[in-house]
Short mmCIF file of C-alpha atoms and ligand atoms in Angstrom, two decimals:
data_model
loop_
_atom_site.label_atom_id
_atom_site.label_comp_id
_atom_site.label_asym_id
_atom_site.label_seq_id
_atom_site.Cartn_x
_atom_site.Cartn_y
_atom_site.Cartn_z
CA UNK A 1 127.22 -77.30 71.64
CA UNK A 2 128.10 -76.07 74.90
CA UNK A 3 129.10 -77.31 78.47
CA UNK A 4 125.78 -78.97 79.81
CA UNK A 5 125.08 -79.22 83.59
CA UNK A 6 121.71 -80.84 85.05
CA UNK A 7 120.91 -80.80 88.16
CA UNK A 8 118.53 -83.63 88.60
CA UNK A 9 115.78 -84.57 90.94
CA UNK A 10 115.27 -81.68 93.58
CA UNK A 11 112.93 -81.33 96.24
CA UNK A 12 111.77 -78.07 95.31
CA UNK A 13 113.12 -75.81 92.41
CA UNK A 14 112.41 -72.22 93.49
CA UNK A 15 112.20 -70.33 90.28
CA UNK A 16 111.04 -66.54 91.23
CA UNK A 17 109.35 -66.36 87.80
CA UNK A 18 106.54 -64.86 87.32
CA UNK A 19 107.81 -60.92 88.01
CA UNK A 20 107.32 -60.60 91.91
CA UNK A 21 107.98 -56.96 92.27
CA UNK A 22 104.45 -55.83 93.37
CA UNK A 23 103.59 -52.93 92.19
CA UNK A 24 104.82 -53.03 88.81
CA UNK A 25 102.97 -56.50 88.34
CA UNK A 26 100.44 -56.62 90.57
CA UNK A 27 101.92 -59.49 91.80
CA UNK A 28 102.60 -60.67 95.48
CA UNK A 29 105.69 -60.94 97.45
CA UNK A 30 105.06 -64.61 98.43
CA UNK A 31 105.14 -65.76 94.66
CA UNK A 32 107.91 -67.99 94.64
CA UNK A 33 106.79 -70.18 91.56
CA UNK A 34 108.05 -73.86 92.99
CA UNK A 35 108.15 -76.76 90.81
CA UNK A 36 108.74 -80.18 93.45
CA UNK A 37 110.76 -82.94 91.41
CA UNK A 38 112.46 -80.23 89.53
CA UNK A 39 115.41 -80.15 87.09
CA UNK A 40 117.17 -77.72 85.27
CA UNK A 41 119.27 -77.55 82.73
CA UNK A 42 122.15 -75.07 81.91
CA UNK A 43 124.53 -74.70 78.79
CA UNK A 44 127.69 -72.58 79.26
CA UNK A 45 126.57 -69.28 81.17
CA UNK A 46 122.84 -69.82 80.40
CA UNK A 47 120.13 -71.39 81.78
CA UNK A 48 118.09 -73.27 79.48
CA UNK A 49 115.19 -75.22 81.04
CA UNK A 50 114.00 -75.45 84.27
CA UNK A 51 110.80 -77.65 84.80
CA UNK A 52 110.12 -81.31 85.72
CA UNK A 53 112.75 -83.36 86.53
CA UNK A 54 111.68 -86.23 83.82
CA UNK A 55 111.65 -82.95 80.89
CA UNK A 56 115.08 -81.77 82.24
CA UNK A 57 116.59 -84.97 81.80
CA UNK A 58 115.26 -85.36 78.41
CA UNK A 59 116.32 -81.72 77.46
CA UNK A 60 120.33 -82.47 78.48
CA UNK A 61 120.21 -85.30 76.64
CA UNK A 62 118.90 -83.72 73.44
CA UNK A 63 121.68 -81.57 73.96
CA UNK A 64 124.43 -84.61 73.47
CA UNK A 65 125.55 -87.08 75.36
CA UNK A 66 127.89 -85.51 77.83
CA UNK A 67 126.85 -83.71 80.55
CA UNK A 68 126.97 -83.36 84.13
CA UNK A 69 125.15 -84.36 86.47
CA UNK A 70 124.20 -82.75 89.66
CA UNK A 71 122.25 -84.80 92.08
CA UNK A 72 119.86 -82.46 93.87
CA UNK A 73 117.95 -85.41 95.35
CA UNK A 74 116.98 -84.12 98.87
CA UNK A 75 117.95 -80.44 98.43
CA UNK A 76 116.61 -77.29 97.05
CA UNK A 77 117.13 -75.42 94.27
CA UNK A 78 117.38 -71.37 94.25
CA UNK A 79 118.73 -68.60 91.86
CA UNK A 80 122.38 -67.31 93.15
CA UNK A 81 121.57 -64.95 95.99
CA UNK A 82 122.16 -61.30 95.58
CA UNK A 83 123.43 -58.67 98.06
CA UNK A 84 121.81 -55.12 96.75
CA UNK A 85 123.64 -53.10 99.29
CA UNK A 86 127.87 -53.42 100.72
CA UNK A 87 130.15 -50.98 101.53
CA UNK A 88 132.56 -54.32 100.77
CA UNK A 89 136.02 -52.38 99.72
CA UNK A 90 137.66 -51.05 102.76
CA UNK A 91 140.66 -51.90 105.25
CA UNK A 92 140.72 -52.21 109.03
CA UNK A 93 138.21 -53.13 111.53
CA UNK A 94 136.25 -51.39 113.74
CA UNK A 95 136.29 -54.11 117.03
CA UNK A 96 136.56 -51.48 119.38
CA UNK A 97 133.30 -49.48 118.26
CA UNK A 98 131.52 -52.85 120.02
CA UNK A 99 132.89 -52.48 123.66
CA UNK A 100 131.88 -48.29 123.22
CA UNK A 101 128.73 -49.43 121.73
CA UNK A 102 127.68 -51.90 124.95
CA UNK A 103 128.88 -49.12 127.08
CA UNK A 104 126.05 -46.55 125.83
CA UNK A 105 128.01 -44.78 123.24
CA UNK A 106 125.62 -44.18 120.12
CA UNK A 107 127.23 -45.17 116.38
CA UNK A 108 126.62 -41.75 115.32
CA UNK A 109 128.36 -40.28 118.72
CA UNK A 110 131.53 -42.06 117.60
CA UNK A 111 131.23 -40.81 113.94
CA UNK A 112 130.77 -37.24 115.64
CA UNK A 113 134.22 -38.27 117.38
CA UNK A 114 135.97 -38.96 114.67
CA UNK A 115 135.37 -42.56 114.63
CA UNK A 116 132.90 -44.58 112.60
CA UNK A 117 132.79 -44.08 108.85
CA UNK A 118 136.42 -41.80 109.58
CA UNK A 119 138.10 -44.19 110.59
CA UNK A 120 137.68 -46.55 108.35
CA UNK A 121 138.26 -44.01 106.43
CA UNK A 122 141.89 -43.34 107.35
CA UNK A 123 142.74 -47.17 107.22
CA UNK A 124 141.34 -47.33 103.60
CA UNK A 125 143.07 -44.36 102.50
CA UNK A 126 146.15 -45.67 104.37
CA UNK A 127 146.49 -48.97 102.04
CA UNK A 128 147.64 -49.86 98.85
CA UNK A 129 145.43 -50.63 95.80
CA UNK A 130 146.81 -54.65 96.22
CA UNK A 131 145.72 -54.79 99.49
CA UNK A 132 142.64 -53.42 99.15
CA UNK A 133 142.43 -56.03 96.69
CA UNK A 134 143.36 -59.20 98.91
CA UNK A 135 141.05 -57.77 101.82
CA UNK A 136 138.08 -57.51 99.83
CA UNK A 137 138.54 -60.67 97.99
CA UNK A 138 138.59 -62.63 100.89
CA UNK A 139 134.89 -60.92 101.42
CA UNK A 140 133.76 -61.80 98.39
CA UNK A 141 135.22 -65.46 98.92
CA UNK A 142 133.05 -66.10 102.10
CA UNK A 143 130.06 -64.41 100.32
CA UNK A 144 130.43 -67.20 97.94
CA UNK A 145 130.72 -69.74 100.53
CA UNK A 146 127.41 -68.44 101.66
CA UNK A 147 125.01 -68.52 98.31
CA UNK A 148 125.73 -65.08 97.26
CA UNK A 149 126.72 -65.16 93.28
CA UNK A 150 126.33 -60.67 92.85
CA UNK A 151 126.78 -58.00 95.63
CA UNK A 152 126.73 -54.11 95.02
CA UNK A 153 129.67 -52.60 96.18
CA UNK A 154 129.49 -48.76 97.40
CA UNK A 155 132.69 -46.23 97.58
CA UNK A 156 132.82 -44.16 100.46
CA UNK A 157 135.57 -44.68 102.87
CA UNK A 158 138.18 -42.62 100.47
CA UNK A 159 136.17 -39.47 100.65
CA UNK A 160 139.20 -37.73 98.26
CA UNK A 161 138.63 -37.72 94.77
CA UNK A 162 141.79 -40.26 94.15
CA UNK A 163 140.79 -42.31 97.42
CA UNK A 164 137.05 -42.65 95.91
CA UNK A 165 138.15 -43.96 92.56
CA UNK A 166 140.97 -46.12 93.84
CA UNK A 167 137.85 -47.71 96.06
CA UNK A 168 135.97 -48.17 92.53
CA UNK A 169 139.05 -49.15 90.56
CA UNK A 170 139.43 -51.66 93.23
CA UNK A 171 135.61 -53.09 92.42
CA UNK A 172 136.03 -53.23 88.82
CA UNK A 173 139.31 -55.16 89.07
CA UNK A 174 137.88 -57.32 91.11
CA UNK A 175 134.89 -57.40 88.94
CA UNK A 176 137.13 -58.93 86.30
CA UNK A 177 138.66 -61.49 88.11
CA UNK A 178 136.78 -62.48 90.49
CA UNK A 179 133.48 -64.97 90.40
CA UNK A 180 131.20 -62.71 92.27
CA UNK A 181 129.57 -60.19 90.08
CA UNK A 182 129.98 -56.29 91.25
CA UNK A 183 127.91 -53.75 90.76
CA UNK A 184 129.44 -50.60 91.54
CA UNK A 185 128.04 -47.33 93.27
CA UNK A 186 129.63 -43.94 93.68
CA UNK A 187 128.90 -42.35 97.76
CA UNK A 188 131.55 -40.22 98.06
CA UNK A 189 128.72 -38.49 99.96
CA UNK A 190 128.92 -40.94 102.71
CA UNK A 191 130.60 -38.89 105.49
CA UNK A 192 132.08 -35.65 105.55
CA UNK A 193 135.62 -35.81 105.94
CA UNK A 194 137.21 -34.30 108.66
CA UNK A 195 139.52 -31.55 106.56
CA UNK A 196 135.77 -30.08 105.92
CA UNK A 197 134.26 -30.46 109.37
CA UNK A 198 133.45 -26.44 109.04
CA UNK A 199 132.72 -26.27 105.60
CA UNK A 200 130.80 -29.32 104.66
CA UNK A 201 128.81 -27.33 101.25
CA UNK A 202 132.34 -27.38 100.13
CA UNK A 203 132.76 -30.91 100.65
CA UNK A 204 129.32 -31.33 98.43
CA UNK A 205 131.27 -29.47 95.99
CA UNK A 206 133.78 -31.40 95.92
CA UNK A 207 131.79 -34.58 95.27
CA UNK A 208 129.56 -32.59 92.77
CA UNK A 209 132.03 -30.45 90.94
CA UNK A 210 134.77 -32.92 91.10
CA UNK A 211 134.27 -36.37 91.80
CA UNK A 212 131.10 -37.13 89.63
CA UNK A 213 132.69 -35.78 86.63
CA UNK A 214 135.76 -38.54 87.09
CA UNK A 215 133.41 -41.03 88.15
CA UNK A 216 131.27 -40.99 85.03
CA UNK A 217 134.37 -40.14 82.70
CA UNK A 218 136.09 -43.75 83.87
CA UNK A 219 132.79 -45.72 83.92
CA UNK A 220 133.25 -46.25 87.39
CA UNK A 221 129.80 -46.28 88.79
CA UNK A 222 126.02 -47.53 88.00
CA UNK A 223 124.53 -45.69 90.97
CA UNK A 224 125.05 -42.90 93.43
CA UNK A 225 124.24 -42.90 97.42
CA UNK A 226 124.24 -40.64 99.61
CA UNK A 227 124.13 -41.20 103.59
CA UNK A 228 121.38 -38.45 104.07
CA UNK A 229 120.97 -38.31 107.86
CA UNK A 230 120.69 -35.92 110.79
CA UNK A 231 124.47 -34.83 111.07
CA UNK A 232 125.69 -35.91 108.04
CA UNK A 233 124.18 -34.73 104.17
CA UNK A 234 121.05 -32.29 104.95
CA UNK A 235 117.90 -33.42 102.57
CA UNK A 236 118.98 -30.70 100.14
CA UNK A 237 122.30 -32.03 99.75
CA UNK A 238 121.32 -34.94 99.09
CA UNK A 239 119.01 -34.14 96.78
CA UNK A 240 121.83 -31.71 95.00
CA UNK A 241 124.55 -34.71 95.12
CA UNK A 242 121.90 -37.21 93.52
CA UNK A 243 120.50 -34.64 91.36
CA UNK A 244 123.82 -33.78 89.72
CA UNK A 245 124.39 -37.47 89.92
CA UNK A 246 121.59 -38.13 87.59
CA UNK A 247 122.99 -35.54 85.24
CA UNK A 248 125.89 -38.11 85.07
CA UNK A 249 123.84 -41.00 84.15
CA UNK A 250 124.55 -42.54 87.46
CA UNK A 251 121.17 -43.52 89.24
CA UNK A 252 120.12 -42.37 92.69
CA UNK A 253 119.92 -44.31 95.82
CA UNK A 254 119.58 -43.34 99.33
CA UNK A 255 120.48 -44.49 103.16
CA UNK A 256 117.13 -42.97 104.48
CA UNK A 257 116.15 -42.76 107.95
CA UNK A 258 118.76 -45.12 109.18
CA UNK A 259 118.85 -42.94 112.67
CA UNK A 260 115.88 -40.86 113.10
CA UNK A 261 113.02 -39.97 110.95
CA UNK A 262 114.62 -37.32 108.82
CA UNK A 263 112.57 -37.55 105.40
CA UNK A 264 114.76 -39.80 103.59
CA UNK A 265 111.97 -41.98 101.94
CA UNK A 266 110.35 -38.79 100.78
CA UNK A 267 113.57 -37.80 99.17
CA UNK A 268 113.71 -40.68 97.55
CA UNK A 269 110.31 -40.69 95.60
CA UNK A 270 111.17 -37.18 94.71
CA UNK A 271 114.54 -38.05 92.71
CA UNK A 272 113.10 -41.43 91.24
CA UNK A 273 115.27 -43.61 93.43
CA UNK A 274 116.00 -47.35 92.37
CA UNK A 275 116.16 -48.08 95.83
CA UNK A 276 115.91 -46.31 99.52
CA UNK A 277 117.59 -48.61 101.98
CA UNK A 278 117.57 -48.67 105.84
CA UNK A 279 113.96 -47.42 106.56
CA UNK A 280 114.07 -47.95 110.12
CA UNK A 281 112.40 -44.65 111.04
CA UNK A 282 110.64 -43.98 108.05
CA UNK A 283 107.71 -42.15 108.03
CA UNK A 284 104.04 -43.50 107.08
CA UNK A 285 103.87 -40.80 104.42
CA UNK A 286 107.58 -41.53 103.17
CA UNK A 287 106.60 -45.25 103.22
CA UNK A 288 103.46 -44.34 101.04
CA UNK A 289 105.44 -42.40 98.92
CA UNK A 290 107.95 -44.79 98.25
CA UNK A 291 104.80 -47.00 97.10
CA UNK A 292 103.71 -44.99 94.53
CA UNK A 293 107.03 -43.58 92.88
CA UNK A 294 107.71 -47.77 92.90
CA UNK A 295 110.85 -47.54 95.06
CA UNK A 296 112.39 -50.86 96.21
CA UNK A 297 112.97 -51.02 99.80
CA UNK A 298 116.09 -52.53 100.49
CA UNK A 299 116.03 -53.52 104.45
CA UNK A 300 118.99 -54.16 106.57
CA UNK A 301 118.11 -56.37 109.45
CA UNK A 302 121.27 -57.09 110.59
CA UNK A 303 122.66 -54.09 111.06
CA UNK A 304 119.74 -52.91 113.15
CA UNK A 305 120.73 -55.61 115.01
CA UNK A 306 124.42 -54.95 115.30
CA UNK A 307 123.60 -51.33 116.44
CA UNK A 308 120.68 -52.98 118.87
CA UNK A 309 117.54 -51.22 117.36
CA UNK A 310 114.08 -51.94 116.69
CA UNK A 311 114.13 -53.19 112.88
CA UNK A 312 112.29 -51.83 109.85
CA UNK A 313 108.71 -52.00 109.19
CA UNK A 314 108.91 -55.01 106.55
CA UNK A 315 105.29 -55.77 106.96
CA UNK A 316 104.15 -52.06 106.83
CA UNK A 317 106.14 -51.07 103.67
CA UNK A 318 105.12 -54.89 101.87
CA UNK A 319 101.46 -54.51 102.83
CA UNK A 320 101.58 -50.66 101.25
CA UNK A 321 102.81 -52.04 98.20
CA UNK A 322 106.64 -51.27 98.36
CA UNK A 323 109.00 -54.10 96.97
CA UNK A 324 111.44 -55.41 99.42
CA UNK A 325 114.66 -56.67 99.17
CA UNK A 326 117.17 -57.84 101.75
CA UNK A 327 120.93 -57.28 102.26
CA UNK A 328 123.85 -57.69 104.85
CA UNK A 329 125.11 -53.96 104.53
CA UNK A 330 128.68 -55.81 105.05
CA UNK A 331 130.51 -52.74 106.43
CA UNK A 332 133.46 -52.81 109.38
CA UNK A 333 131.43 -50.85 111.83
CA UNK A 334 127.13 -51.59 111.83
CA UNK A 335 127.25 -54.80 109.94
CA UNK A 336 130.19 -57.00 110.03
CA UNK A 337 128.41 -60.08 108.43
CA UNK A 338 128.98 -61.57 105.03
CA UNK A 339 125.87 -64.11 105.72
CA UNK A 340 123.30 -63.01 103.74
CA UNK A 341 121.32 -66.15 105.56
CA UNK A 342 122.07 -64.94 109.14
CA UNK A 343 120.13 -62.15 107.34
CA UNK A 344 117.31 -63.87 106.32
CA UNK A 345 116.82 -65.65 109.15
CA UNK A 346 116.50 -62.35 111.28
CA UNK A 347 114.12 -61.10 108.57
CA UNK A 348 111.30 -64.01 109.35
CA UNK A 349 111.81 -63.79 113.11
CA UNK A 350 112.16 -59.69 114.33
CA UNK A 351 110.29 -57.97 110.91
CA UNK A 352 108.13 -61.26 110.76
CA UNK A 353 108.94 -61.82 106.66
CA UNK A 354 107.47 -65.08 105.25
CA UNK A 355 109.76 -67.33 104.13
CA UNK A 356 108.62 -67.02 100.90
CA UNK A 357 108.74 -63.33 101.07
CA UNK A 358 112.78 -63.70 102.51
CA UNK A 359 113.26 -65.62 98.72
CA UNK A 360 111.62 -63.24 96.58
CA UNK A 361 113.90 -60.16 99.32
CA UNK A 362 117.47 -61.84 98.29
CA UNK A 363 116.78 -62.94 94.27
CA UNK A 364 114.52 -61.21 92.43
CA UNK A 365 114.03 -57.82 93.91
CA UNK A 366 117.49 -57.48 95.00
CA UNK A 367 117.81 -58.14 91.45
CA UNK A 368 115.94 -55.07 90.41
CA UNK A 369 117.42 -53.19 93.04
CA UNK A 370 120.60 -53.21 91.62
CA UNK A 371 119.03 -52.83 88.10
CA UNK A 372 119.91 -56.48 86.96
CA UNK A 373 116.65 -58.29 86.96
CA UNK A 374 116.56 -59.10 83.25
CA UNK A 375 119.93 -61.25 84.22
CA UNK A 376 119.47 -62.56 87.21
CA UNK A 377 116.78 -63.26 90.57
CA UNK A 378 114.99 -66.15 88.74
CA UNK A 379 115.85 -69.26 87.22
CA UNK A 380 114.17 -68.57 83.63
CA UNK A 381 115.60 -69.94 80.23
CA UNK A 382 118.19 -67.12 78.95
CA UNK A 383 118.90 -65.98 82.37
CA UNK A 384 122.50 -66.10 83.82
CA UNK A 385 123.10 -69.55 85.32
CA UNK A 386 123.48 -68.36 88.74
CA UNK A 387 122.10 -71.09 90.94
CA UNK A 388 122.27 -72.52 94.91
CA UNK A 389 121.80 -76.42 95.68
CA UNK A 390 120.57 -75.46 99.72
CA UNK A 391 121.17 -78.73 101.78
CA UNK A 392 117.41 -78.29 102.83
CA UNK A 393 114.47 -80.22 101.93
CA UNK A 394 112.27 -77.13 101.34
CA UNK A 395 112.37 -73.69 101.24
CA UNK A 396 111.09 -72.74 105.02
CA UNK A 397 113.68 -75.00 106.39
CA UNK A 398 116.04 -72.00 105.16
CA UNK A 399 114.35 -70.16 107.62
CA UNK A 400 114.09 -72.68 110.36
CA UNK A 401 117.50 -73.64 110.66
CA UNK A 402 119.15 -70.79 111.35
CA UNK A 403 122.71 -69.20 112.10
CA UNK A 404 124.75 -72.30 110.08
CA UNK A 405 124.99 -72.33 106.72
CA UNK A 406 123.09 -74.48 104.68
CA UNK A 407 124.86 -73.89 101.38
CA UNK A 408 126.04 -77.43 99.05
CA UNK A 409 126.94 -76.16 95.69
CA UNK A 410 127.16 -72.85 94.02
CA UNK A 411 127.33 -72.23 90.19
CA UNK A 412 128.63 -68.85 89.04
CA UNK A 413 127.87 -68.43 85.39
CA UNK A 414 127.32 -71.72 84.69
CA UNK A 415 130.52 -72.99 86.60
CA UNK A 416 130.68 -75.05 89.79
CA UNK A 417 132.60 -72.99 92.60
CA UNK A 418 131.58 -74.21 95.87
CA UNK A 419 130.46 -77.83 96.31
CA UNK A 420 129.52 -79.67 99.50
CA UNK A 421 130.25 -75.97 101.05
CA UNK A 422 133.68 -75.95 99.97
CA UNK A 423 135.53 -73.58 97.43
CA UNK A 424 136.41 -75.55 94.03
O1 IZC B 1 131.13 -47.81 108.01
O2 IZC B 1 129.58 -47.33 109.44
N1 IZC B 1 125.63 -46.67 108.02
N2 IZC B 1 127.25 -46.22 106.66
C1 IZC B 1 125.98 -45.76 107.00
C2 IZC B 1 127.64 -47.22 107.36
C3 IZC B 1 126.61 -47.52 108.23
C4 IZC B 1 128.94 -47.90 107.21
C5 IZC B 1 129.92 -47.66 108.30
ZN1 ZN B 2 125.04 -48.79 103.91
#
């Protein structure tokens, strides 16, 4: 016998079971499977029941007498959230790109400059693999703080091949030791570095011929992105990058039409994408597309806030049958957020999500965006016991309540680490 936690007496248990990924199932975004007077139980790293609060009791105490209990009387319960798309391993800040922004200058001008992507770039290369460390486990810290038990974590900012694995080395260490769960992606395609401004099919090289081979022969990667967007990777590099990518065993996602329509989302069905992320100028026929090959749509609402544009067309790509999912994009220059519910909150009131939709966006289908959704995104018996206790008395209120966070208690595989919104 195990370590036995039940939480007792909720409001609302939102469970996510029931697959809600649409097109696969049939089944609808706003399926959020609530039980009211729940309880669940969990044993070590595993869930184990989850039902009415009366069973749940009765199930921990068939399991011994000794267990803890967690009084959810009042609040709701949720799987741990999941962030499907960071660029969370870098150094510096980018501060400065704000007062240019407000004056008119676009974020891609100041990558054009120099800036942007590069210059983060130069501050990540500049560091040592320890600090790199410390930096990005204070992220992960205040992810935890905010609900979020697994983020994806992309390379991109080292744009060498040493400076691209010491970004993934840097993920995988942390993997180990810290409680957030990483899930690593290679996108050494996600600017072209300035020592190839005039040669950037080299630079592809480079990241084909080169890094991809080191990548895959250290385990260092699940996925591979590319940034494929007017001035930076051409369609057909992308396609070559994720292509050769694929070869590796590492599988493909994109940033489409972040900037302008550019045919990202097309791409993406082509190559079999897990995911194409951004969207906010997709076309109708990418978003079609992306409904058919079964892409998940992974929307970013706060960065087109950050960089002041009109958001992506959540209702468009959920009412042509694409799965959405929801992240921050936590990176030092178009998202500077690690509050996944700040994100949420903008996806009800500018794309005009449900509520029940925003749930199903942050568990479940960020889950099988990041290729995890036997594991985690729903509180099932044998999932990962990954949960949030939301100081809420029912799921909208997430919604309604917005910019504070509403977090009580997290447990990260099965362990308490945040209660009454404090690390433990
Ligand atoms: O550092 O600006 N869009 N990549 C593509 C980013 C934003 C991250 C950054
Ligand atoms: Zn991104």
């Amino acid at each position: 016998m195990g370590e036995v936690i039940y939480i007792k007496n909720a409001n609302q248990v939102i469970t996510m079971s029931g697959a809600t990924n649409q097109p696969k199932t049939g089944s609808k975004m706003s399926e959020i499977n609530l039980i009211e007077g729940g309880g669940v139980v969990l044993e070590n790293d595993r869930i184990i029941f989850v039902g009415k609060d009366d069973q749940a009791e009765q199930e921990a105490k068939s399991r011994g007498s000794s267990f803890t209990i967690l009084d959810a009387t009042g609040k709701i319960v949720t799987p741990g959230l999941i962030d499907p798309h960071t660029h969370i391993v870098f150094a510096g800040s980018r501060e400065r790109e704000l007062e240019w922004r407000l004056q008119g200058v676009t974020y891609m001008d100041i990558l054009k400059q120099g800036g942007g992507i590069l210059s983060t770039t130069d501050a990540t290369r500049a560091v040592t693999q320890e600090i790199l460390i410390e930096e990005t486990s204070k992220r992960l810290d205040r992810f935890l703080l905010y609900g979020v038990t697994t983020v994806e974590a992309k390379s991109g900012y080292g744009l060498t091949v040493e400076d691209e694995l010491k970004q993934l080395r840097v993920a995988r260490l942390l993997q180990e030791h810290h409680p957030v769960d990483l899930v690593s992606t290679f996108m050494g395609a996600h600017a072209i570095p300035r020592e190839y401004k005039d040669c950037p099919d080299e630079y592809v090289r480079l990241v084909i011929e080169e890094m991809l081979p080191r990548v895959a022969g250290e385990g260092l990667a699940e996925f591979c992105d590319v940034f494929c967007e007017k001035g930076v990777f051409t369609v057909e590099q992308s396609e070559q990058i994720l292509e050769a990518g694929k070869k590796y065993g590492l599988k493909p996602k994109i940033h489409a039409d972040e900037i302008v329509s550019f045919g990202g989302a097309e791409l993406a069905a082509k190559v079999g994408a897990v995911s194409a992320d951004h969207l906010l100028k997709a076309s109708k026929n990418g978003i079609r597309k992306l409904a058919e090959a079964g892409v998940i749509a992974v929307l970013l609402p706060g960065t087109a806030f950050f960089l002041r544009e009109e958001p992506a067309d959540a209702r468009g790509l959920i009412e042509a049958g694409v799965p959405v999912a929801l992240s921050t994009d936590r990176n030092p220059g178009s998202s500077p957020t690690e509050s996944l519910q700040l994100i949420m909150n903008l996806a009800c009131m500018n794309m005009r999500m449900k509520p029940a939709e925003v749930l199903v966006a942050t568990t479940i289908n960020a889950a099988h965006a990041i290729g995890r959704a036997k594991e985690i995104g729903s509180l099932e018996p044998g999932k990962k016991a990954d949960l949030v206790l939301f100081d809420a008395p029912n799921y909208p209120y997430l919604q309604y309540n917005f910019g504070v966070n509403l977090v009580d208690t997290v447990i990260k595989n099965g362990k308490v680490v945040v209660r009454e919104g404090r690390r433990i």
